Amino acid sequence: QVELHESGGGLVQAGDSLRLSCAGAIGGNAMGWFRQPPGQEREFVAHISGGGGITFYADSVKGRFTISRSKPKNAVYLQMSSLQPEDTAVYYCARRRLELEELTRTSNDYDYWGQGTQVTVSS
């Protein structure tokens, strides 16, 4: 069983920044961040390759969010800037299935998930 733990969520004001962390048995696996706004379906946010050299983002966060990873710390991060009320959601990190090689934004392509961390942005 792979355990992932997110941290760093909180209540901020519009325009603020926040950094989320995801720790656990990450190793060299490709990872993703997803979020679930209140009353909505879970949606893709960002993906990073196992080596960290390839990233891609949802259009809604491109240019504002940055995904990164630290091999020594065995962690993945999501730096969020210029936060807006519509970014309010529970944020999850997830590990891409080991048998896959492609970049993916599909939640079913990820097999292990953290418990989530709440991010609330007030206007």
XYZ file of N, CA and C in Angstrom:
369
model
N 0.840 -1.186 0.000
C 0.000 0.000 0.000
C 0.878 1.241 0.000
N 0.633 2.115 -0.949
C 1.363 3.369 -1.046
C 0.564 4.445 -0.346
N 1.197 5.135 0.598
C 0.514 6.216 1.298
C 1.075 7.554 0.851
N 0.170 8.461 0.585
C 0.529 9.816 0.210
C -0.148 10.785 1.169
N 0.555 11.842 1.514
C 0.008 12.799 2.472
C 0.224 14.213 1.964
N -0.864 14.941 1.778
C -0.792 16.326 1.371
C -0.776 17.225 2.599
N -0.168 18.379 2.446
C -0.179 19.392 3.499
C -0.012 20.761 2.859
N -0.265 21.793 3.628
C -0.054 23.146 3.150
C -1.300 23.920 2.783
N -2.443 23.262 2.863
C -3.677 23.970 2.544
C -4.030 24.989 3.615
N -5.036 25.813 3.317
C -5.456 26.800 4.294
C -6.399 27.805 3.690
N -6.685 28.849 4.466
C -7.566 29.934 4.044
C -6.711 31.135 3.675
N -6.842 31.597 2.455
C -6.083 32.755 1.978
C -7.023 33.715 1.273
N -6.493 34.893 0.965
C -7.265 35.883 0.235
C -6.913 35.835 -1.243
N -7.802 36.333 -2.064
C -7.560 36.395 -3.496
C -6.264 37.151 -3.758
N -5.460 36.602 -4.646
C -4.179 37.195 -4.976
C -3.007 36.628 -4.194
N -3.304 35.907 -3.124
C -2.254 35.312 -2.299
C -1.646 34.083 -2.978
N -0.573 33.596 -2.351
C 0.096 32.386 -2.810
C 0.078 31.335 -1.709
N 0.241 30.084 -2.138
C 0.241 28.965 -1.206
C 1.039 27.841 -1.847
N 1.760 27.090 -1.030
C 2.470 25.935 -1.555
C 1.982 24.669 -0.870
N 1.528 23.746 -1.685
C 1.102 22.432 -1.199
C 2.252 21.447 -1.331
N 2.316 20.535 -0.380
C 3.321 19.482 -0.412
C 2.651 18.127 -0.398
N 3.306 17.174 -1.018
C 2.822 15.790 -1.027
C 4.015 14.916 -0.697
N 3.918 14.164 0.378
C 5.006 13.297 0.818
C 4.521 11.855 0.895
N 5.457 10.939 0.760
C 5.100 9.528 0.850
C 6.002 8.701 -0.043
N 5.524 7.525 -0.413
C 6.304 6.608 -1.232
C 6.213 7.026 -2.697
N 6.856 8.142 -3.006
C 6.759 8.718 -4.353
C 7.833 8.153 -5.258
N 9.066 8.063 -4.766
C 10.171 7.542 -5.558
C 10.317 8.308 -6.853
N 10.511 7.572 -7.930
C 10.672 8.191 -9.234
C 9.427 8.109 -10.085
N 8.272 7.989 -9.461
C 7.026 7.854 -10.212
C 6.484 9.191 -10.687
N 5.832 9.172 -11.836
C 5.117 10.358 -12.286
C 3.966 10.631 -11.335
N 3.715 11.913 -11.080
C 2.723 12.313 -10.085
C 1.806 13.380 -10.645
N 0.656 13.488 -10.027
C -0.291 14.499 -10.445
C -0.941 15.174 -9.256
N -1.444 16.361 -9.520
C -2.300 17.069 -8.557
C -3.685 17.211 -9.193
N -4.684 16.964 -8.382
C -6.071 17.133 -8.783
C -6.759 17.976 -7.718
N -7.952 18.455 -8.044
C -8.725 19.184 -7.045
C -10.211 18.918 -7.243
N -10.949 19.070 -6.167
C -12.387 18.903 -6.227
C -13.064 20.092 -5.575
N -13.584 20.998 -6.405
C -14.307 22.151 -5.864
C -15.602 21.703 -5.206
N -16.158 22.516 -4.330
C -17.386 22.130 -3.654
C -18.508 21.846 -4.636
N -19.144 20.689 -4.508
C -20.264 20.331 -5.349
C -19.912 19.975 -6.777
N -18.629 19.819 -7.070
C -18.213 19.524 -8.440
C -17.402 18.236 -8.493
N -17.144 17.800 -9.721
C -16.333 16.617 -9.930
C -14.850 16.952 -9.717
N -14.089 15.924 -9.395
C -12.648 16.103 -9.279
C -12.063 16.422 -10.649
N -11.099 17.336 -10.678
C -10.516 17.768 -11.947
C -8.994 17.795 -11.873
N -8.408 17.613 -13.025
C -6.950 17.612 -13.152
C -6.397 19.015 -12.953
N -5.225 19.100 -12.301
C -4.544 20.379 -12.110
C -3.177 20.379 -12.793
N -2.336 19.390 -12.446
C -0.963 19.392 -12.975
C -0.366 17.993 -12.902
N 0.642 17.775 -13.760
C 1.316 16.485 -13.826
C 2.805 16.729 -13.957
N 3.587 15.873 -13.318
C 5.037 15.958 -13.456
C 5.597 14.570 -13.702
N 6.547 14.486 -14.614
C 7.147 13.201 -14.947
C 8.021 12.686 -13.807
N 8.418 11.420 -13.905
C 9.216 10.820 -12.850
C 10.545 11.537 -12.621
N 11.145 12.015 -13.689
C 12.408 12.731 -13.549
C 12.248 14.208 -13.266
N 11.021 14.697 -13.374
C 10.761 16.107 -13.103
C 10.948 17.026 -14.287
N 11.396 16.467 -15.425
C 11.704 17.330 -16.548
C 10.525 17.707 -17.414
N 9.406 16.999 -17.237
C 8.221 17.267 -18.056
C 7.045 17.584 -17.135
N 6.390 18.682 -17.422
C 5.206 19.069 -16.659
C 4.127 19.546 -17.618
N 2.887 19.417 -17.211
C 1.811 20.074 -17.931
C 0.664 20.367 -16.981
N -0.168 21.330 -17.399
C -1.145 21.913 -16.507
C -2.522 22.019 -17.156
N -3.508 22.098 -16.305
C -4.838 22.464 -16.780
C -4.788 23.921 -17.233
N -5.566 24.248 -18.242
C -5.581 25.612 -18.757
C -5.945 26.623 -17.677
N -6.775 26.212 -16.751
C -7.270 27.136 -15.727
C -6.186 27.578 -14.745
N -5.085 26.827 -14.673
C -4.033 27.176 -13.712
C -2.707 27.500 -14.393
N -2.644 27.322 -15.678
C -1.386 27.556 -16.408
C -0.913 28.986 -16.212
N 0.365 29.118 -15.863
C 0.928 30.437 -15.623
C 0.795 30.910 -14.195
N -0.039 30.229 -13.395
C -0.220 30.614 -11.999
C 0.300 29.535 -11.053
N 0.195 28.280 -11.447
C 0.621 27.160 -10.612
C 1.871 26.525 -11.197
N 2.711 26.015 -10.313
C 3.921 25.313 -10.736
C 4.064 24.023 -9.941
N 4.193 22.918 -10.654
C 4.427 21.631 -10.009
C 5.920 21.332 -10.046
N 6.434 20.781 -8.973
C 7.851 20.437 -8.903
C 8.018 19.239 -7.975
N 9.221 18.735 -7.933
C 9.465 17.584 -7.063
C 10.887 17.625 -6.519
N 11.072 16.976 -5.387
C 12.388 16.880 -4.769
C 12.691 15.408 -4.537
N 13.698 14.912 -5.216
C 14.071 13.515 -5.028
C 14.624 13.262 -3.633
N 15.526 14.110 -3.114
C 16.051 13.869 -1.756
C 14.960 13.858 -0.684
N 13.953 14.722 -0.860
C 12.892 14.803 0.138
C 11.726 13.878 -0.182
N 11.800 13.210 -1.341
C 10.739 12.304 -1.739
C 9.387 13.000 -1.675
N 9.317 14.168 -2.296
C 8.118 14.982 -2.199
C 7.793 15.638 -3.533
N 6.542 15.981 -3.688
C 6.056 16.728 -4.845
C 5.350 17.967 -4.318
N 5.485 19.068 -5.036
C 4.945 20.330 -4.568
C 4.023 20.952 -5.621
N 3.142 21.805 -5.151
C 2.319 22.610 -6.040
C 2.362 24.043 -5.519
N 3.120 24.880 -6.206
C 3.186 26.297 -5.852
C 2.058 27.005 -6.563
N 1.193 27.638 -5.796
C 0.010 28.301 -6.352
C 0.124 29.803 -6.104
N 0.004 30.567 -7.156
C 0.091 32.022 -7.057
C -1.163 32.644 -7.646
N -1.365 33.911 -7.324
C -2.528 34.645 -7.822
C -3.805 33.848 -7.635
N -3.979 33.322 -6.439
C -5.136 32.477 -6.164
C -6.428 33.264 -6.273
N -7.454 32.592 -6.778
C -8.764 33.184 -6.972
C -9.810 32.339 -6.257
N -10.956 32.907 -5.946
C -12.000 32.133 -5.263
C -12.349 30.834 -5.993
N -12.259 30.835 -7.304
C -12.587 29.622 -8.062
C -11.546 28.522 -7.891
N -10.426 28.841 -7.234
C -9.428 27.812 -6.923
C -9.769 27.072 -5.627
N -10.811 27.509 -4.949
C -11.239 26.842 -3.721
C -11.616 25.391 -4.009
N -10.986 24.486 -3.285
C -11.207 23.057 -3.535
C -10.413 22.241 -2.522
N -10.697 20.957 -2.497
C -9.818 20.007 -1.825
C -8.805 19.549 -2.862
N -7.544 19.669 -2.531
C -6.473 19.317 -3.451
C -5.872 17.970 -3.066
N -5.684 17.125 -4.087
C -5.158 15.789 -3.899
C -3.905 15.571 -4.743
N -2.943 14.858 -4.178
C -1.854 14.367 -5.009
C -2.114 12.890 -5.296
N -1.581 12.427 -6.393
C -1.820 11.055 -6.804
C -0.632 10.531 -7.599
N -0.417 9.232 -7.522
C 0.661 8.583 -8.260
C 0.108 7.947 -9.523
N 0.772 8.220 -10.651
C 0.352 7.585 -11.902
C 0.661 6.090 -11.865
N -0.208 5.318 -12.464
C -0.018 3.876 -12.529
C 1.333 3.530 -13.116
N 1.998 2.550 -12.523
C 3.361 2.222 -12.906
C 3.462 1.715 -14.338
N 2.382 1.076 -14.834
C 2.463 0.498 -16.166
C 2.303 1.539 -17.280
N 1.951 2.776 -16.907
C 1.754 3.807 -17.912
C 3.039 4.606 -18.129
N 3.157 5.119 -19.332
C 4.334 5.928 -19.641
C 3.947 7.321 -20.128
N 2.702 7.471 -20.583
C 2.321 8.733 -21.171
C 1.934 9.757 -20.099
N 2.034 11.009 -20.471
C 1.504 12.079 -19.634
C -0.008 11.943 -19.638
N -0.622 12.176 -18.515
C -2.053 11.968 -18.470
C -2.723 12.878 -17.463
N -3.941 13.312 -17.812
C -4.769 14.117 -16.926
C -5.995 13.338 -16.464
N -6.025 12.066 -16.794
C -7.188 11.232 -16.472
C -7.034 10.626 -15.091
N -7.985 10.850 -14.213
C -7.862 10.392 -12.830
C -7.762 8.873 -12.728
N -8.380 8.163 -13.635
C -8.312 6.698 -13.590
C -6.915 6.159 -13.888
N -6.044 7.012 -14.408
C -4.668 6.601 -14.690
C -3.769 6.738 -13.469
N -4.342 7.140 -12.353
C -3.613 7.282 -11.100
C -4.173 6.284 -10.102
N -3.297 5.578 -9.407
C -3.800 4.498 -8.564
C -3.726 4.769 -7.068
N -2.855 5.634 -6.629
C -2.783 5.945 -5.203
C -3.000 7.432 -4.991
N -3.808 7.734 -3.975
C -4.220 9.104 -3.714
C -4.005 9.448 -2.243
N -3.708 10.723 -2.000
C -3.666 11.208 -0.641
C -5.060 11.506 -0.130
N -5.134 11.970 1.103
C -6.423 12.233 1.729
C -6.966 13.602 1.367
N -6.125 14.444 0.787
C -6.554 15.769 0.364
C -6.263 16.847 1.396
N -6.107 18.060 0.910
C -5.925 19.223 1.776
C -6.800 20.356 1.252
N -7.484 21.027 2.151
C -8.450 22.054 1.761
C -7.749 23.381 1.485
N -8.085 23.955 0.360
C -7.650 25.312 0.027
C -8.891 26.164 -0.161
N -8.971 27.232 0.599
C -10.106 28.144 0.504
C -9.584 29.543 0.218
N -10.095 30.133 -0.855
C -9.668 31.465 -1.269
C -10.852 32.409 -1.120
N -10.697 33.406 -0.294
C -11.766 34.374 -0.085
C -11.566 35.574 -0.992
N -12.670 36.180 -1.370
C -12.595 37.327 -2.300
C -12.434 38.634 -1.548
